[in-house]
Every structure is written in C-alpha cells, then in structure tokens.
C-alpha cells in the first residue's frame, strides 16, 4: 500500500477523487430518499390515518414522493457535476504548474530557462519557482566558471604541449648528436685497439729476439714488463668493444696449465715490481668448460691487481683447487685492507685514488662471472686480501679424460 501511494500520479489522483465524490454523492442521495420513503410508508401503514384520507389523496402523496426523489437525485447529480468541475479545474491548474516545473528540470542540463512566477497559479509553486530559479542561476554561473577555467586550462595545456614538443625535438637532436659522438668514439676505440696490436706485437717479438741474441738486459726487462701491462689493458679494451657483437663459445680448458702460462707471462712484471709468484698446483685434473677469452680476462685482471696493490717485497700466492663440486682459482697477498669488498666490483670505483687505472678491471670480471655462473668470494683484513672464483660442477662437462 505504501509503495502504491509513493508512485501515484496526478491522473490517478484525479480518478480516485471522482470515484470518492461519486461514492459519497450516491450515499447521501440514497439516505435522503430512504428517509422520505420511510415517512411515506409510515403514513400509508397508519390505519387510523387511512380512514380519513381518500384514495386520490394517497395517490397524490405517492406522486409527491416520486417527485421529491427525482429532485434529490437531480440535485445530487448537479452537486456531483459541480464538485467534479471544480476538482477538474483545480487539478488542471496544479497539473499545469507541475508540468512547467517538469519542463524546467528536463531542459536544465541543456539551457537555463527560468520559470516566470506569473505563469503559475498557486503561491506555493511561485515560491518554489524562486528557489528553482536561484538554483538554476547558481548552476549556470558555476558552469560558466568551469567553462572559463577549462578554456584556460586547455590554453595552458596547449602552450605546455608546444613547449614540451620543442624541448622534445631539441632533446632528440641532442640524443642524435650524442649517439653520433658515441658511435664515433666507439669507432675510434676500435681503430685504436686494432692499430695498437701490431706495434705491441712487433715490440714483444723484438724483445724476445734481442734477449735470445744478446741476453737479458735490465732496461729491456722494464720495457717488456711495461709492454705486457699495455697488452693486458689492450685485451680488456678489446673485450669490452667486442663483447656485445660476437659470441664467445666455451671449450674444455685445463685451468692448471692456463694459470701457469699467465703466471709466466706476468712473471717479468712482478719481478720488476719487486714481487714474486708462488703457485700452488691442484692435486687432481682441473678441466673446466669455459671461454678462453673470458677466462683470460678473469685471471689477468686478478694477477695485475695483485701486482699493483701487494706490498713491496711480498709474495703473491696463486692456487687452483678441484673437488667434486668444481674448481676454484684464487689469488691472495699482503696488501692494504679493502674497506668495501662489494663496491670494488663497480665500474670506475677505486679505493685509493692515487693508484693508476680506471677501475674497470674488476667490473669486467664481475660481469663475466655473472654471465657464466661463477661465484666470487672476497676476504680482506689488515693482514691478507684474497679473491676466490668458484667454477661450479655444471661447467665441467665434455672435458678430456
């Protein structure tokens, strides 16, 4: 019932009003007619009264009763029509005022068309029109303000976009120029590395020939040590330039034999720095599956670092060990303590700024070990510094027996 009342319309209300008025009109006229009829029946049934009333007079009373009933019914119909007319007029006036409000709210989202109070009949609706017009004007003002703000924002966004586009174009030009410089720089390094190899090879060959014919010479030994350092730097640069362009296939390498050859290569360099190597050979075969170029970078950088940082007159201990888990290559010596063992593997980092070098060697070693799954262990205190590289068993496949 409550839901039905909440959804009733003006048309439904008009219909229910007519039914209600008709119902009460019929009840009212029926009661009046019934009351007149009771009076007539009372007179007709009174025997003492009938003795004095002629039959013609009784017939006249019946006619009068019928006339009264017709008059009452006619008056009831007239009253019903009058009330219905007034109800219709009032309902149409209310409906017109409500229809004006409906049009106002339906068109409010497109344009603001204010309600004129003179168009309405009832004071209550006129007051409501004032509130509605005030609300519409406020909404319109806010809409205009938002439109103005939006136009300003669009202009600012367009200006910022143009500025960003200009900066982006300039940045693209700078990036293009930088890429050109970088490519030229790489190309220069490639040419420089390529052209450096020939004179270095000539120098080394002539040093060996001179030593064979004339014997060892302390000055020549210094030249040989310096050239071998240059060779190590050359190999690092060559690997850095080529590592992203070519593949480095793995093969079976005898780690014991390979480390021994590199120690022989750097022996003159260590001797020139008043140092010496002490190599601890493995008890079992030390075959690993690795790329020779990458392995040389790992071993050479550790040997040259040991020569560079070991205290004067000390011994550099180098070892290779093998077990069921894999093979380990390690280098240890007496040197200053490394304060941040993890940071030394970062590119361009050097703990002692006065030491020669670019800080790229260990960074290169770290990248190779990460690529090939080699574990690095670093230990350093005031007495000893040790670098250890563990080549896992997974790397020991297809090796000679």
Short mmCIF file of C-alpha atoms in Angstrom, two decimals:
data_model
loop_
_atom_site.label_atom_id
_atom_site.label_comp_id
_atom_site.label_asym_id
_atom_site.label_seq_id
_atom_site.Cartn_x
_atom_site.Cartn_y
_atom_site.Cartn_z
CA UNK A 1 0.00 0.00 0.00
CA UNK A 2 2.79 2.40 0.92
CA UNK A 3 4.61 1.63 -2.33
CA UNK A 4 1.39 2.27 -4.31
CA UNK A 5 0.90 5.66 -2.63
CA UNK A 6 4.53 6.63 -3.30
CA UNK A 7 4.10 6.00 -7.05
CA UNK A 8 0.66 7.69 -7.56
CA UNK A 9 0.37 10.32 -10.33
CA UNK A 10 -1.91 13.36 -10.77
CA UNK A 11 -4.05 11.45 -13.25
CA UNK A 12 -4.52 8.64 -10.73
CA UNK A 13 -5.33 11.18 -8.02
CA UNK A 14 -7.96 12.83 -10.27
CA UNK A 15 -9.58 9.45 -10.96
CA UNK A 16 -9.66 8.44 -7.31
CA UNK A 17 -11.13 11.84 -6.37
CA UNK A 18 -14.01 11.43 -8.84
CA UNK A 19 -14.77 7.93 -7.56
CA UNK A 20 -14.67 9.17 -3.97
CA UNK A 21 -17.08 12.11 -4.68
CA UNK A 22 -19.42 9.88 -6.68
CA UNK A 23 -19.47 7.32 -3.89
CA UNK A 24 -20.39 9.86 -1.22
CA UNK A 25 -22.98 11.58 -3.51
CA UNK A 26 -24.74 8.27 -4.07
CA UNK A 27 -24.66 7.52 -0.34
CA UNK A 28 -26.00 10.99 0.52
CA UNK A 29 -28.87 10.90 -2.04
CA UNK A 30 -29.72 7.32 -1.03
CA UNK A 31 -30.01 8.30 2.64
CA UNK A 32 -32.24 11.31 1.87
CA UNK A 33 -34.52 9.28 -0.43
CA UNK A 34 -34.64 6.47 2.10
CA UNK A 35 -35.66 8.92 4.82
CA UNK A 36 -38.52 10.36 2.68
CA UNK A 37 -39.65 6.85 1.80
CA UNK A 38 -39.86 5.87 5.47
CA UNK A 39 -42.12 8.85 6.18
CA UNK A 40 -44.42 7.89 3.31
CA UNK A 41 -44.53 4.22 4.38
CA UNK A 42 -45.36 5.26 7.93
CA UNK A 43 -48.34 7.37 6.75
CA UNK A 44 -49.52 4.64 4.36
CA UNK A 45 -49.47 1.95 7.05
CA UNK A 46 -51.21 4.06 9.70
CA UNK A 47 -54.83 2.61 9.74
CA UNK A 48 -56.33 5.46 11.73
CA UNK A 49 -54.85 7.92 9.30
CA UNK A 50 -56.02 5.96 6.24
CA UNK A 51 -59.63 6.18 7.38
CA UNK A 52 -59.65 9.93 6.80
CA UNK A 53 -57.55 10.05 3.63
CA UNK A 54 -59.19 9.37 0.36
CA UNK A 55 -57.66 7.09 -2.18
CA UNK A 56 -56.96 10.03 -4.50
CA UNK A 57 -55.08 11.87 -1.81
CA UNK A 58 -52.90 8.75 -1.18
CA UNK A 59 -52.08 8.63 -4.86
CA UNK A 60 -51.05 12.30 -4.68
CA UNK A 61 -48.70 11.55 -1.80
CA UNK A 62 -47.03 8.84 -3.88
CA UNK A 63 -46.56 11.24 -6.77
CA UNK A 64 -45.10 13.81 -4.41
CA UNK A 65 -42.71 11.17 -3.03
CA UNK A 66 -41.53 10.31 -6.54
CA UNK A 67 -41.06 13.99 -7.33
CA UNK A 68 -39.03 14.54 -4.19
CA UNK A 69 -36.85 11.54 -5.04
CA UNK A 70 -36.25 12.81 -8.57
CA UNK A 71 -35.42 16.30 -7.23
CA UNK A 72 -32.98 14.85 -4.70
CA UNK A 73 -31.31 12.68 -7.37
CA UNK A 74 -31.16 15.65 -9.76
CA UNK A 75 -29.71 17.89 -7.04
CA UNK A 76 -27.15 15.15 -6.19
CA UNK A 77 -26.13 14.89 -9.82
CA UNK A 78 -25.86 18.68 -10.11
CA UNK A 79 -23.77 18.78 -6.91
CA UNK A 80 -21.63 15.92 -8.20
CA UNK A 81 -21.07 17.69 -11.51
CA UNK A 82 -20.25 20.96 -9.74
CA UNK A 83 -17.72 19.33 -7.45
CA UNK A 84 -16.21 17.39 -10.35
CA UNK A 85 -15.90 20.61 -12.35
CA UNK A 86 -14.15 22.41 -9.51
CA UNK A 87 -11.89 19.38 -8.95
CA UNK A 88 -11.06 19.25 -12.65
CA UNK A 89 -10.19 22.95 -12.71
CA UNK A 90 -8.02 22.67 -9.60
CA UNK A 91 -6.31 19.54 -10.90
CA UNK A 92 -5.65 21.11 -14.28
CA UNK A 93 -4.17 24.19 -12.59
CA UNK A 94 -1.94 22.01 -10.41
CA UNK A 95 -1.03 19.84 -13.38
CA UNK A 96 -0.10 22.91 -15.43
CA UNK A 97 2.14 24.26 -12.68
CA UNK A 98 3.75 20.85 -12.24
CA UNK A 99 4.22 20.50 -15.99
CA UNK A 100 6.05 23.83 -16.02
CA UNK A 101 8.41 22.56 -13.33
CA UNK A 102 8.89 19.31 -15.24
CA UNK A 103 9.91 21.19 -18.41
CA UNK A 104 12.21 23.38 -16.36
CA UNK A 105 14.09 20.42 -14.88
CA UNK A 106 14.13 18.48 -18.18
CA UNK A 107 15.80 21.39 -20.02
CA UNK A 108 18.04 22.46 -17.15
CA UNK A 109 21.02 20.33 -18.34
CA UNK A 110 20.99 22.00 -21.79
CA UNK A 111 19.99 25.61 -21.15
CA UNK A 112 18.69 27.67 -18.29
CA UNK A 113 15.10 28.82 -18.93
CA UNK A 114 13.86 30.49 -15.75
CA UNK A 115 10.30 29.98 -14.51
CA UNK A 116 8.20 33.15 -14.53
CA UNK A 117 6.11 33.38 -11.33
CA UNK A 118 3.24 34.98 -13.32
CA UNK A 119 2.89 31.73 -15.27
CA UNK A 120 1.92 29.86 -12.11
CA UNK A 121 -1.41 29.86 -10.22
CA UNK A 122 -0.53 28.91 -6.66
CA UNK A 123 1.62 30.90 -4.25
CA UNK A 124 3.40 27.77 -3.05
CA UNK A 125 4.52 26.98 -6.57
CA UNK A 126 5.58 30.61 -7.08
CA UNK A 127 7.81 30.33 -4.02
CA UNK A 128 9.20 27.04 -5.32
CA UNK A 129 9.90 28.73 -8.67
CA UNK A 130 12.03 31.32 -6.86
CA UNK A 131 14.16 28.59 -5.26
CA UNK A 132 14.39 26.70 -8.56
CA UNK A 133 15.44 29.85 -10.48
CA UNK A 134 18.07 30.66 -7.86
CA UNK A 135 19.41 27.12 -8.06
CA UNK A 136 19.48 27.25 -11.87
CA UNK A 137 21.31 30.59 -11.88
CA UNK A 138 23.89 29.25 -9.43
CA UNK A 139 24.43 26.16 -11.56
CA UNK A 140 24.72 28.31 -14.67
CA UNK A 141 27.30 30.56 -13.03
CA UNK A 142 29.31 27.55 -11.91
CA UNK A 143 29.06 26.04 -15.37
CA UNK A 144 30.29 29.25 -16.97
CA UNK A 145 33.09 29.44 -14.41
CA UNK A 146 34.08 25.85 -15.18
CA UNK A 147 33.97 26.55 -18.90
CA UNK A 148 36.21 29.58 -18.43
CA UNK A 149 38.55 27.56 -16.24
CA UNK A 150 38.55 24.70 -18.73
CA UNK A 151 39.32 27.07 -21.60
CA UNK A 152 42.21 28.49 -19.58
CA UNK A 153 43.46 25.02 -18.77
CA UNK A 154 43.22 23.96 -22.40
CA UNK A 155 45.23 27.02 -23.40
CA UNK A 156 47.85 26.30 -20.76
CA UNK A 157 47.98 22.62 -21.75
CA UNK A 158 48.37 23.60 -25.41
CA UNK A 159 51.14 26.04 -24.51
CA UNK A 160 52.88 23.46 -22.31
CA UNK A 161 52.49 20.83 -25.03
CA UNK A 162 54.09 23.12 -27.58
CA UNK A 163 56.92 23.90 -25.16
CA UNK A 164 57.41 20.19 -24.41
CA UNK A 165 57.35 19.39 -28.11
CA UNK A 166 60.06 21.98 -28.73
CA UNK A 167 62.13 20.57 -25.86
CA UNK A 168 61.50 17.04 -27.09
CA UNK A 169 62.65 17.96 -30.60
CA UNK A 170 65.74 19.61 -29.13
CA UNK A 171 66.35 16.57 -26.93
CA UNK A 172 66.00 14.22 -29.90
CA UNK A 173 68.53 16.32 -31.80
CA UNK A 174 70.89 16.21 -28.82
CA UNK A 175 70.39 12.44 -28.48
CA UNK A 176 71.04 12.01 -32.17
CA UNK A 177 74.19 14.11 -31.87
CA UNK A 178 75.24 12.18 -28.73
CA UNK A 179 74.65 8.85 -30.47
CA UNK A 180 76.79 10.05 -33.33
CA UNK A 181 79.55 11.10 -30.94
CA UNK A 182 79.30 7.79 -29.08
CA UNK A 183 79.45 5.81 -32.29
CA UNK A 184 82.42 7.86 -33.45
CA UNK A 185 84.05 7.29 -30.07
CA UNK A 186 83.47 3.53 -30.32
CA UNK A 187 84.75 3.51 -33.87
CA UNK A 188 87.85 5.42 -32.81
CA UNK A 189 88.48 2.93 -29.97
CA UNK A 190 88.06 0.02 -32.41
CA UNK A 191 90.58 1.53 -34.81
CA UNK A 192 92.93 2.46 -31.98
CA UNK A 193 92.80 -1.05 -30.50
CA UNK A 194 93.29 -2.62 -33.92
CA UNK A 195 96.24 -0.37 -34.74
CA UNK A 196 97.78 -0.87 -31.27
CA UNK A 197 98.05 -4.62 -31.56
CA UNK A 198 100.58 -4.58 -34.40
CA UNK A 199 103.23 -2.33 -32.79
CA UNK A 200 102.85 -4.16 -29.48
CA UNK A 201 103.41 -7.49 -31.19
CA UNK A 202 106.44 -6.06 -33.01
CA UNK A 203 107.89 -4.74 -29.74
CA UNK A 204 107.40 -8.07 -27.94
CA UNK A 205 108.88 -10.04 -30.85
CA UNK A 206 111.98 -7.81 -30.99
CA UNK A 207 112.44 -8.01 -27.21
CA UNK A 208 112.44 -11.80 -27.43
CA UNK A 209 114.84 -11.77 -30.40
CA UNK A 210 117.18 -9.34 -28.63
CA UNK A 211 117.10 -11.46 -25.45
CA UNK A 212 117.91 -14.57 -27.47
CA UNK A 213 120.85 -12.92 -29.25
CA UNK A 214 122.22 -10.54 -26.63
CA UNK A 215 120.94 -11.99 -23.35
CA UNK A 216 118.72 -10.41 -20.71
CA UNK A 217 119.02 -6.69 -20.10
CA UNK A 218 117.55 -4.89 -17.06
CA UNK A 219 116.41 -1.96 -19.17
CA UNK A 220 114.89 -4.27 -21.71
CA UNK A 221 113.18 -6.15 -18.87
CA UNK A 222 111.50 -2.93 -17.76
CA UNK A 223 110.32 -2.34 -21.32
CA UNK A 224 108.96 -5.89 -21.51
CA UNK A 225 107.07 -5.50 -18.22
CA UNK A 226 105.54 -2.23 -19.39
CA UNK A 227 104.55 -3.71 -22.74
CA UNK A 228 102.87 -6.67 -21.01
CA UNK A 229 100.85 -4.25 -18.88
CA UNK A 230 99.84 -2.49 -22.08
CA UNK A 231 98.90 -5.85 -23.57
CA UNK A 232 96.62 -6.56 -20.58
CA UNK A 233 94.93 -3.17 -20.97
CA UNK A 234 94.62 -3.79 -24.70
CA UNK A 235 92.93 -7.16 -24.10
CA UNK A 236 90.43 -5.55 -21.66
CA UNK A 237 89.53 -2.81 -24.13
CA UNK A 238 89.27 -5.28 -26.99
CA UNK A 239 86.87 -7.47 -25.00
CA UNK A 240 84.74 -4.50 -23.92
CA UNK A 241 84.39 -3.31 -27.51
CA UNK A 242 83.58 -6.74 -28.98
CA UNK A 243 81.62 -8.48 -26.20
CA UNK A 244 78.19 -7.33 -27.45
CA UNK A 245 78.97 -8.05 -31.10
CA UNK A 246 80.42 -11.55 -31.15
CA UNK A 247 79.77 -14.82 -29.36
CA UNK A 248 82.30 -16.43 -27.04
CA UNK A 249 81.89 -20.25 -27.28
CA UNK A 250 83.03 -22.45 -24.43
CA UNK A 251 85.61 -25.21 -24.71
CA UNK A 252 87.49 -27.56 -22.42
CA UNK A 253 90.41 -25.75 -20.72
CA UNK A 254 93.00 -27.13 -18.31
CA UNK A 255 92.79 -24.44 -15.62
CA UNK A 256 96.10 -25.56 -14.06
CA UNK A 257 98.03 -25.24 -17.30
CA UNK A 258 96.31 -21.98 -18.29
CA UNK A 259 97.03 -20.25 -14.96
CA UNK A 260 100.67 -21.38 -15.17
CA UNK A 261 101.04 -19.79 -18.63
CA UNK A 262 99.56 -16.49 -17.44
CA UNK A 263 101.91 -16.50 -14.44
CA UNK A 264 104.83 -16.94 -16.82
CA UNK A 265 103.55 -14.02 -18.89
CA UNK A 266 103.35 -11.69 -15.87
CA UNK A 267 106.45 -13.00 -14.09
CA UNK A 268 108.65 -10.24 -15.51
CA UNK A 269 106.06 -7.62 -14.48
CA UNK A 270 106.00 -8.98 -10.91
CA UNK A 271 109.80 -9.13 -10.78
CA UNK A 272 110.02 -5.51 -11.99
CA UNK A 273 107.70 -4.53 -9.04
CA UNK A 274 109.93 -6.46 -6.56
CA UNK A 275 107.32 -9.19 -6.14
CA UNK A 276 107.17 -12.93 -6.78
CA UNK A 277 104.58 -15.59 -7.55
CA UNK A 278 104.04 -18.75 -5.53
CA UNK A 279 101.80 -21.12 -7.46
CA UNK A 280 100.01 -23.98 -5.63
CA UNK A 281 99.05 -26.56 -8.21
CA UNK A 282 95.94 -28.80 -7.87
CA UNK A 283 96.17 -32.44 -6.83
CA UNK A 284 93.57 -33.54 -9.40
CA UNK A 285 92.98 -32.59 -13.07
CA UNK A 286 91.46 -29.11 -13.33
CA UNK A 287 89.44 -29.15 -16.52
CA UNK A 288 86.69 -26.58 -16.89
CA UNK A 289 84.25 -25.75 -19.67
CA UNK A 290 84.77 -22.04 -20.33
CA UNK A 291 85.59 -19.46 -22.97
CA UNK A 292 89.33 -18.78 -23.18
CA UNK A 293 89.00 -15.04 -23.82
CA UNK A 294 86.73 -14.58 -20.79
CA UNK A 295 88.96 -16.77 -18.62
CA UNK A 296 91.99 -14.70 -19.57
CA UNK A 297 90.22 -11.51 -18.50
CA UNK A 298 89.37 -13.06 -15.10
CA UNK A 299 92.90 -14.35 -14.44
CA UNK A 300 94.85 -11.41 -15.91
CA UNK A 301 92.87 -8.76 -14.02
CA UNK A 302 93.37 -10.56 -10.72
CA UNK A 303 97.11 -11.02 -11.35
CA UNK A 304 97.66 -7.40 -12.42
CA UNK A 305 95.64 -6.13 -9.43
CA UNK A 306 97.70 -8.29 -7.11
CA UNK A 307 100.92 -6.89 -8.63
CA UNK A 308 99.56 -3.35 -8.33
CA UNK A 309 98.36 -3.49 -4.69
CA UNK A 310 100.63 -6.07 -2.97
CA UNK A 311 103.12 -4.59 -0.52
CA UNK A 312 106.71 -4.24 -1.72
CA UNK A 313 108.85 -7.38 -1.46
CA UNK A 314 105.96 -9.69 -0.66
CA UNK A 315 104.85 -12.95 -2.26
CA UNK A 316 101.69 -13.35 -4.33
CA UNK A 317 100.16 -16.75 -3.70
CA UNK A 318 98.08 -18.21 -6.53
CA UNK A 319 96.28 -21.52 -6.41
CA UNK A 320 93.92 -23.88 -8.23
CA UNK A 321 91.90 -26.49 -6.33
CA UNK A 322 89.39 -29.07 -7.55
CA UNK A 323 86.84 -31.30 -5.84
CA UNK A 324 83.51 -32.92 -6.62
CA UNK A 325 81.76 -29.53 -6.54
CA UNK A 326 84.01 -27.88 -9.15
CA UNK A 327 87.28 -25.95 -9.43
CA UNK A 328 88.48 -22.85 -7.59
CA UNK A 329 91.01 -20.28 -8.72
CA UNK A 330 92.29 -17.93 -6.02
CA UNK A 331 94.82 -15.14 -5.55
CA UNK A 332 95.98 -13.82 -2.16
CA UNK A 333 98.67 -11.47 -0.90
CA UNK A 334 99.54 -8.96 1.80
CA UNK A 335 98.05 -5.59 0.91
CA UNK A 336 96.05 -2.79 2.43
CA UNK A 337 92.60 -3.74 3.71
CA UNK A 338 89.69 -3.37 1.30
CA UNK A 339 87.07 -1.34 3.18
CA UNK A 340 84.15 -2.10 0.84
CA UNK A 341 84.65 -5.51 -0.85
CA UNK A 342 81.36 -5.31 -2.78
CA UNK A 343 81.86 -1.80 -4.13
CA UNK A 344 85.23 -2.57 -5.72
CA UNK A 345 83.36 -4.50 -8.43
CA UNK A 346 81.57 -1.32 -9.54
CA UNK A 347 82.81 0.41 -12.70
CA UNK A 348 85.27 3.31 -12.19
CA UNK A 349 85.45 2.74 -8.43
CA UNK A 350 88.89 2.94 -6.81
CA UNK A 351 89.52 2.92 -3.06
CA UNK A 352 92.88 4.64 -3.46
CA UNK A 353 92.51 7.49 -5.92
CA UNK A 354 96.26 7.92 -6.38
CA UNK A 355 96.64 4.41 -7.81
CA UNK A 356 96.87 4.14 -11.60
CA UNK A 357 93.97 2.62 -13.51
CA UNK A 358 90.37 3.31 -14.48
CA UNK A 359 88.60 0.96 -12.07
CA UNK A 360 87.21 -1.17 -14.91
CA UNK A 361 89.09 -4.45 -14.40
CA UNK A 362 87.08 -5.97 -11.55
CA UNK A 363 83.83 -4.62 -13.03
CA UNK A 364 84.64 -6.54 -16.21
CA UNK A 365 85.46 -9.66 -14.16
CA UNK A 366 82.17 -9.37 -12.27
CA UNK A 367 80.13 -9.13 -15.48
CA UNK A 368 81.83 -12.25 -16.89
CA UNK A 369 81.26 -14.21 -13.68
CA UNK A 370 77.60 -13.18 -13.57
CA UNK A 371 77.09 -14.29 -17.18
CA UNK A 372 78.69 -17.72 -16.66
CA UNK A 373 77.58 -18.50 -13.09
CA UNK A 374 80.99 -18.18 -11.41
CA UNK A 375 80.78 -17.43 -7.67
CA UNK A 376 83.11 -14.78 -6.25
CA UNK A 377 84.35 -14.75 -2.66
CA UNK A 378 86.30 -11.78 -1.32
CA UNK A 379 88.15 -11.71 2.02
CA UNK A 380 90.23 -8.78 3.24
CA UNK A 381 91.72 -7.66 6.55
CA UNK A 382 94.81 -5.84 7.69
CA UNK A 383 96.99 -8.90 7.03
CA UNK A 384 95.69 -10.59 3.90
CA UNK A 385 93.45 -10.00 0.85
CA UNK A 386 92.03 -12.96 -1.06
CA UNK A 387 89.91 -13.24 -4.22
CA UNK A 388 88.42 -16.66 -4.96
CA UNK A 389 86.45 -17.79 -8.05
CA UNK A 390 84.41 -20.99 -7.93
CA UNK A 391 83.69 -22.66 -11.28
CA UNK A 392 80.75 -24.94 -10.47
CA UNK A 393 80.46 -28.59 -11.44
CA UNK A 394 77.94 -27.63 -14.11
CA UNK A 395 80.79 -26.03 -16.01
CA UNK A 396 82.82 -29.28 -16.06
CA UNK A 397 81.20 -31.13 -18.98
CA UNK A 398 82.77 -32.82 -22.01
CA UNK A 399 86.32 -32.43 -20.67
CA UNK A 400 89.20 -34.68 -21.76
CA UNK A 401 89.82 -37.68 -19.54
#
